[in-house]
Tab-separated table of N, CA and C in Angstrom:
chain	number	residue	atom	x	y	z
A	11	MET	N	0.837	-1.169	0.000
A	11	MET	CA	0.000	0.000	0.000
A	11	MET	C	0.889	1.242	0.000
A	12	SER	N	0.718	2.087	-0.995
A	12	SER	CA	1.527	3.290	-1.063
A	12	SER	C	0.998	4.336	-0.091
A	13	ARG	N	1.873	5.190	0.356
A	13	ARG	CA	1.495	6.203	1.333
A	13	ARG	C	1.104	7.485	0.606
A	14	VAL	N	-0.113	7.473	0.045
A	14	VAL	CA	-0.640	8.620	-0.692
A	14	VAL	C	-2.045	8.901	-0.177
A	15	CYS	N	-2.338	10.175	0.078
A	15	CYS	CA	-3.672	10.570	0.508
A	15	CYS	C	-4.618	10.501	-0.685
A	16	GLN	N	-5.782	9.879	-0.506
A	16	GLN	CA	-6.721	9.723	-1.600
A	16	GLN	C	-7.601	10.954	-1.791
A	17	ILE	N	-7.503	11.939	-0.923
A	17	ILE	CA	-8.287	13.162	-1.060
A	17	ILE	C	-7.421	14.306	-1.579
A	18	THR	N	-6.246	14.501	-1.008
A	18	THR	CA	-5.399	15.629	-1.397
A	18	THR	C	-4.267	15.253	-2.342
A	19	GLY	N	-3.938	13.961	-2.426
A	19	GLY	CA	-2.848	13.531	-3.287
A	19	GLY	C	-1.471	13.716	-2.678
A	20	LYS	N	-1.420	14.045	-1.396
A	20	LYS	CA	-0.118	14.214	-0.741
A	20	LYS	C	0.615	12.887	-0.696
A	21	LYS	N	1.939	12.936	-0.899
A	21	LYS	CA	2.748	11.725	-0.827
A	21	LYS	C	4.101	12.034	-0.200
A	22	VAL	N	4.929	11.025	-0.072
A	22	VAL	CA	6.219	11.149	0.597
A	22	VAL	C	7.085	12.165	-0.124
A	23	MET	N	7.720	13.051	0.657
A	23	MET	CA	8.674	14.013	0.104
A	23	MET	C	10.084	13.603	0.511
A	24	VAL	N	11.075	14.028	-0.258
A	24	VAL	CA	12.467	13.706	0.016
A	24	VAL	C	13.208	14.984	0.352
A	25	GLY	N	14.047	14.900	1.369
A	25	GLY	CA	14.835	16.061	1.776
A	25	GLY	C	16.168	15.613	2.329
A	26	ASN	N	16.791	16.477	3.105
A	26	ASN	CA	18.110	16.211	3.657
A	26	ASN	C	18.081	16.252	5.173
A	27	ASN	N	18.807	15.313	5.800
A	27	ASN	CA	19.205	15.466	7.190
A	27	ASN	C	20.463	16.309	7.175
A	28	VAL	N	20.506	17.355	7.968
A	28	VAL	CA	21.693	18.211	8.003
A	28	VAL	C	22.295	18.122	9.393
A	29	SER	N	23.513	17.612	9.462
A	29	SER	CA	24.180	17.449	10.750
A	29	SER	C	24.795	18.776	11.194
A	30	HIS	N	25.375	18.747	12.369
A	30	HIS	CA	26.015	19.955	12.901
A	30	HIS	C	27.164	20.418	12.000
A	31	SER	N	27.845	19.461	11.358
A	31	SER	CA	28.950	19.809	10.466
A	31	SER	C	28.460	20.120	9.051
A	32	LYS	N	27.154	20.257	8.869
A	32	LYS	CA	26.498	20.569	7.592
A	32	LYS	C	26.596	19.442	6.565
A	33	ARG	N	26.897	18.233	7.021
A	33	ARG	CA	26.903	17.091	6.118
A	33	ARG	C	25.456	16.697	5.839
A	34	ARG	N	25.135	16.489	4.563
A	34	ARG	CA	23.764	16.211	4.174
A	34	ARG	C	23.588	14.756	3.737
A	35	THR	N	22.588	14.102	4.327
A	35	THR	CA	22.207	12.754	3.912
A	35	THR	C	20.708	12.770	3.631
A	36	LYS	N	20.285	11.903	2.737
A	36	LYS	CA	18.882	11.889	2.317
A	36	LYS	C	17.975	11.352	3.419
A	37	ARG	N	16.752	11.866	3.459
A	37	ARG	CA	15.741	11.395	4.383
A	37	ARG	C	14.384	11.526	3.721
A	38	LYS	N	13.365	10.922	4.344
A	38	LYS	CA	12.000	11.005	3.820
A	38	LYS	C	11.112	11.747	4.809
A	39	PHE	N	10.209	12.546	4.277
A	39	PHE	CA	9.158	13.174	5.064
A	39	PHE	C	7.875	12.409	4.766
A	40	GLN	N	7.416	11.597	5.723
A	40	GLN	CA	6.233	10.781	5.521
A	40	GLN	C	4.961	11.617	5.684
A	41	VAL	N	3.895	11.156	5.042
A	41	VAL	CA	2.602	11.808	5.141
A	41	VAL	C	1.895	11.304	6.394
A	42	ASN	N	1.145	12.183	7.055
A	42	ASN	CA	0.401	11.825	8.258
A	42	ASN	C	-0.911	11.168	7.835
A	43	LEU	N	-0.855	9.854	7.508
A	43	LEU	CA	-2.003	9.140	6.943
A	43	LEU	C	-2.793	8.377	7.993
A	44	PHE	N	-4.099	8.308	7.758
A	44	PHE	CA	-5.014	7.521	8.579
A	44	PHE	C	-5.837	6.631	7.666
A	45	HIS	N	-6.130	5.433	8.129
A	45	HIS	CA	-7.035	4.532	7.407
A	45	HIS	C	-8.403	4.699	8.041
A	46	LYS	N	-9.328	5.397	7.358
A	46	LYS	CA	-10.618	5.755	7.935
A	46	LYS	C	-11.766	5.159	7.136
A	47	ARG	N	-12.871	4.886	7.838
A	47	ARG	CA	-14.114	4.453	7.202
A	47	ARG	C	-15.077	5.628	7.204
A	48	PHE	N	-15.695	5.871	6.058
A	48	PHE	CA	-16.679	6.934	5.933
A	48	PHE	C	-17.986	6.337	5.430
A	49	TYR	N	-19.091	6.896	5.884
A	49	TYR	CA	-20.410	6.418	5.484
A	49	TYR	C	-20.973	7.330	4.393
A	50	LEU	N	-21.396	6.716	3.291
A	50	LEU	CA	-22.057	7.444	2.210
A	50	LEU	C	-23.566	7.213	2.329
A	51	PRO	N	-24.325	8.191	2.815
A	51	PRO	CA	-25.766	7.963	2.996
A	51	PRO	C	-26.527	7.823	1.678
A	52	GLU	N	-26.035	8.439	0.591
A	52	GLU	CA	-26.712	8.335	-0.701
A	52	GLU	C	-26.698	6.902	-1.228
A	53	ASP	N	-25.554	6.229	-1.055
A	53	ASP	CA	-25.409	4.844	-1.522
A	53	ASP	C	-25.695	3.825	-0.427
A	54	ASP	N	-25.883	4.307	0.814
A	54	ASP	CA	-26.122	3.454	1.977
A	54	ASP	C	-25.022	2.406	2.122
A	55	ARG	N	-23.756	2.885	2.127
A	55	ARG	CA	-22.621	1.974	2.265
A	55	ARG	C	-21.453	2.691	2.919
A	56	TRP	N	-20.505	1.905	3.386
A	56	TRP	CA	-19.277	2.414	3.988
A	56	TRP	C	-18.153	2.325	2.969
A	57	ILE	N	-17.222	3.298	2.991
A	57	ILE	CA	-16.035	3.237	2.142
A	57	ILE	C	-14.803	3.403	3.017
A	58	ASN	N	-13.705	2.797	2.606
A	58	ASN	CA	-12.424	2.918	3.296
A	58	ASN	C	-11.517	3.825	2.487
A	59	LEU	N	-10.915	4.799	3.153
A	59	LEU	CA	-10.007	5.722	2.486
A	59	LEU	C	-8.728	5.863	3.296
A	60	ASN	N	-7.609	6.064	2.591
A	60	ASN	CA	-6.367	6.485	3.225
A	60	ASN	C	-6.325	8.001	3.111
A	61	VAL	N	-6.478	8.679	4.252
A	61	VAL	CA	-6.647	10.126	4.259
A	61	VAL	C	-5.593	10.752	5.158
A	62	SER	N	-5.003	11.849	4.697
A	62	SER	CA	-4.058	12.584	5.531
A	62	SER	C	-4.837	13.487	6.483
A	63	ALA	N	-4.130	14.096	7.418
A	63	ALA	CA	-4.764	15.019	8.354
A	63	ALA	C	-5.351	16.207	7.596
A	64	ALA	N	-4.654	16.673	6.571
A	64	ALA	CA	-5.188	17.763	5.754
A	64	ALA	C	-6.405	17.307	4.968
A	65	GLY	N	-6.422	16.045	4.552
A	65	GLY	CA	-7.576	15.501	3.846
A	65	GLY	C	-8.803	15.428	4.736
A	66	LEU	N	-8.610	15.112	6.027
A	66	LEU	CA	-9.721	15.119	6.973
A	66	LEU	C	-10.294	16.521	7.130
A	67	ARG	N	-9.440	17.520	7.133
A	67	ARG	CA	-9.914	18.902	7.233
A	67	ARG	C	-10.690	19.303	5.986
A	68	VAL	N	-10.257	18.828	4.811
A	68	VAL	CA	-10.979	19.112	3.578
A	68	VAL	C	-12.363	18.465	3.619
A	69	ILE	N	-12.437	17.230	4.106
A	69	ILE	CA	-13.725	16.538	4.197
A	69	ILE	C	-14.645	17.255	5.185
A	70	ASN	N	-14.098	17.715	6.307
A	70	ASN	CA	-14.911	18.447	7.278
A	70	ASN	C	-15.401	19.769	6.712
A	71	LYS	N	-14.597	20.412	5.874
A	71	LYS	CA	-14.956	21.720	5.335
A	71	LYS	C	-15.956	21.608	4.185
A	72	LYS	N	-15.657	20.753	3.198
A	72	LYS	CA	-16.473	20.663	1.986
A	72	LYS	C	-17.606	19.662	2.095
A	73	GLY	N	-17.413	18.626	2.897
A	73	GLY	CA	-18.330	17.501	2.933
A	73	GLY	C	-17.738	16.348	2.150
A	74	LEU	N	-18.199	15.138	2.456
A	74	LEU	CA	-17.605	13.943	1.865
A	74	LEU	C	-17.849	13.855	0.362
A	75	ASN	N	-19.068	14.132	-0.072
A	75	ASN	CA	-19.381	13.998	-1.498
A	75	ASN	C	-18.595	14.979	-2.357
A	76	ALA	N	-18.489	16.231	-1.919
A	76	ALA	CA	-17.740	17.237	-2.683
A	76	ALA	C	-16.250	16.898	-2.711
A	77	ALA	N	-15.714	16.420	-1.582
A	77	ALA	CA	-14.298	16.060	-1.528
A	77	ALA	C	-14.011	14.867	-2.439
A	78	LEU	N	-14.900	13.873	-2.452
A	78	LEU	CA	-14.717	12.717	-3.335
A	78	LEU	C	-14.810	13.122	-4.801
A	79	LYS	N	-15.731	14.024	-5.118
A	79	LYS	CA	-15.887	14.467	-6.502
A	79	LYS	C	-14.642	15.218	-6.989
A	80	ASP	N	-14.082	16.082	-6.130
A	80	ASP	CA	-12.861	16.804	-6.490
A	80	ASP	C	-11.674	15.859	-6.633
A	81	ALA	N	-11.549	14.878	-5.732
A	81	ALA	CA	-10.445	13.924	-5.798
A	81	ALA	C	-10.546	13.059	-7.045
A	82	LYS	N	-11.766	12.701	-7.439
A	82	LYS	CA	-11.955	11.900	-8.647
A	82	LYS	C	-11.608	12.716	-9.891
A	83	ALA	N	-11.950	14.011	-9.893
A	83	ALA	CA	-11.637	14.880	-11.022
A	83	ALA	C	-10.136	15.082	-11.178
A	84	LYS	N	-9.419	15.120	-10.058
A	84	LYS	CA	-7.961	15.298	-10.087
A	84	LYS	C	-7.211	13.990	-10.304
A	85	GLY	N	-7.911	12.862	-10.236
A	85	GLY	CA	-7.282	11.569	-10.505
A	85	GLY	C	-6.669	10.908	-9.298
A	86	TYR	N	-6.999	11.337	-8.083
A	86	TYR	CA	-6.434	10.727	-6.883
A	86	TYR	C	-7.119	9.409	-6.542
A	87	ILE	N	-8.404	9.280	-6.872
A	87	ILE	CA	-9.131	8.027	-6.677
A	87	ILE	C	-9.824	7.691	-7.994
A	88	ASP	N	-10.063	6.415	-8.200
A	88	ASP	CA	-10.661	6.040	-9.478
A	88	ASP	C	-11.985	5.304	-9.339
A	89	ASN	N	-12.185	4.538	-8.290
A	89	ASN	CA	-13.420	3.750	-8.208
A	89	ASN	C	-14.066	3.879	-6.830
A	90	ILE	N	-14.833	4.926	-6.662
A	90	ILE	CA	-15.604	5.101	-5.413
A	90	ILE	C	-17.035	5.345	-5.798
């Protein structure tokens, strides 16, 4: 399972660890992902999504249906 938010499309970023001597080594910035179940009252069913913390805020702000429609238009999810 890849670590990608299905609402916002956020994924792992790459950066540098910088030591005191300014030596740089590669590191990863992971996404703050949650595996959540959401209820769709229109379809009378539950769906499972991998959602970041920012994705949860988008769902709270726009609503589940609007967030799913935007994510589908952007290509983050394909079959919901």
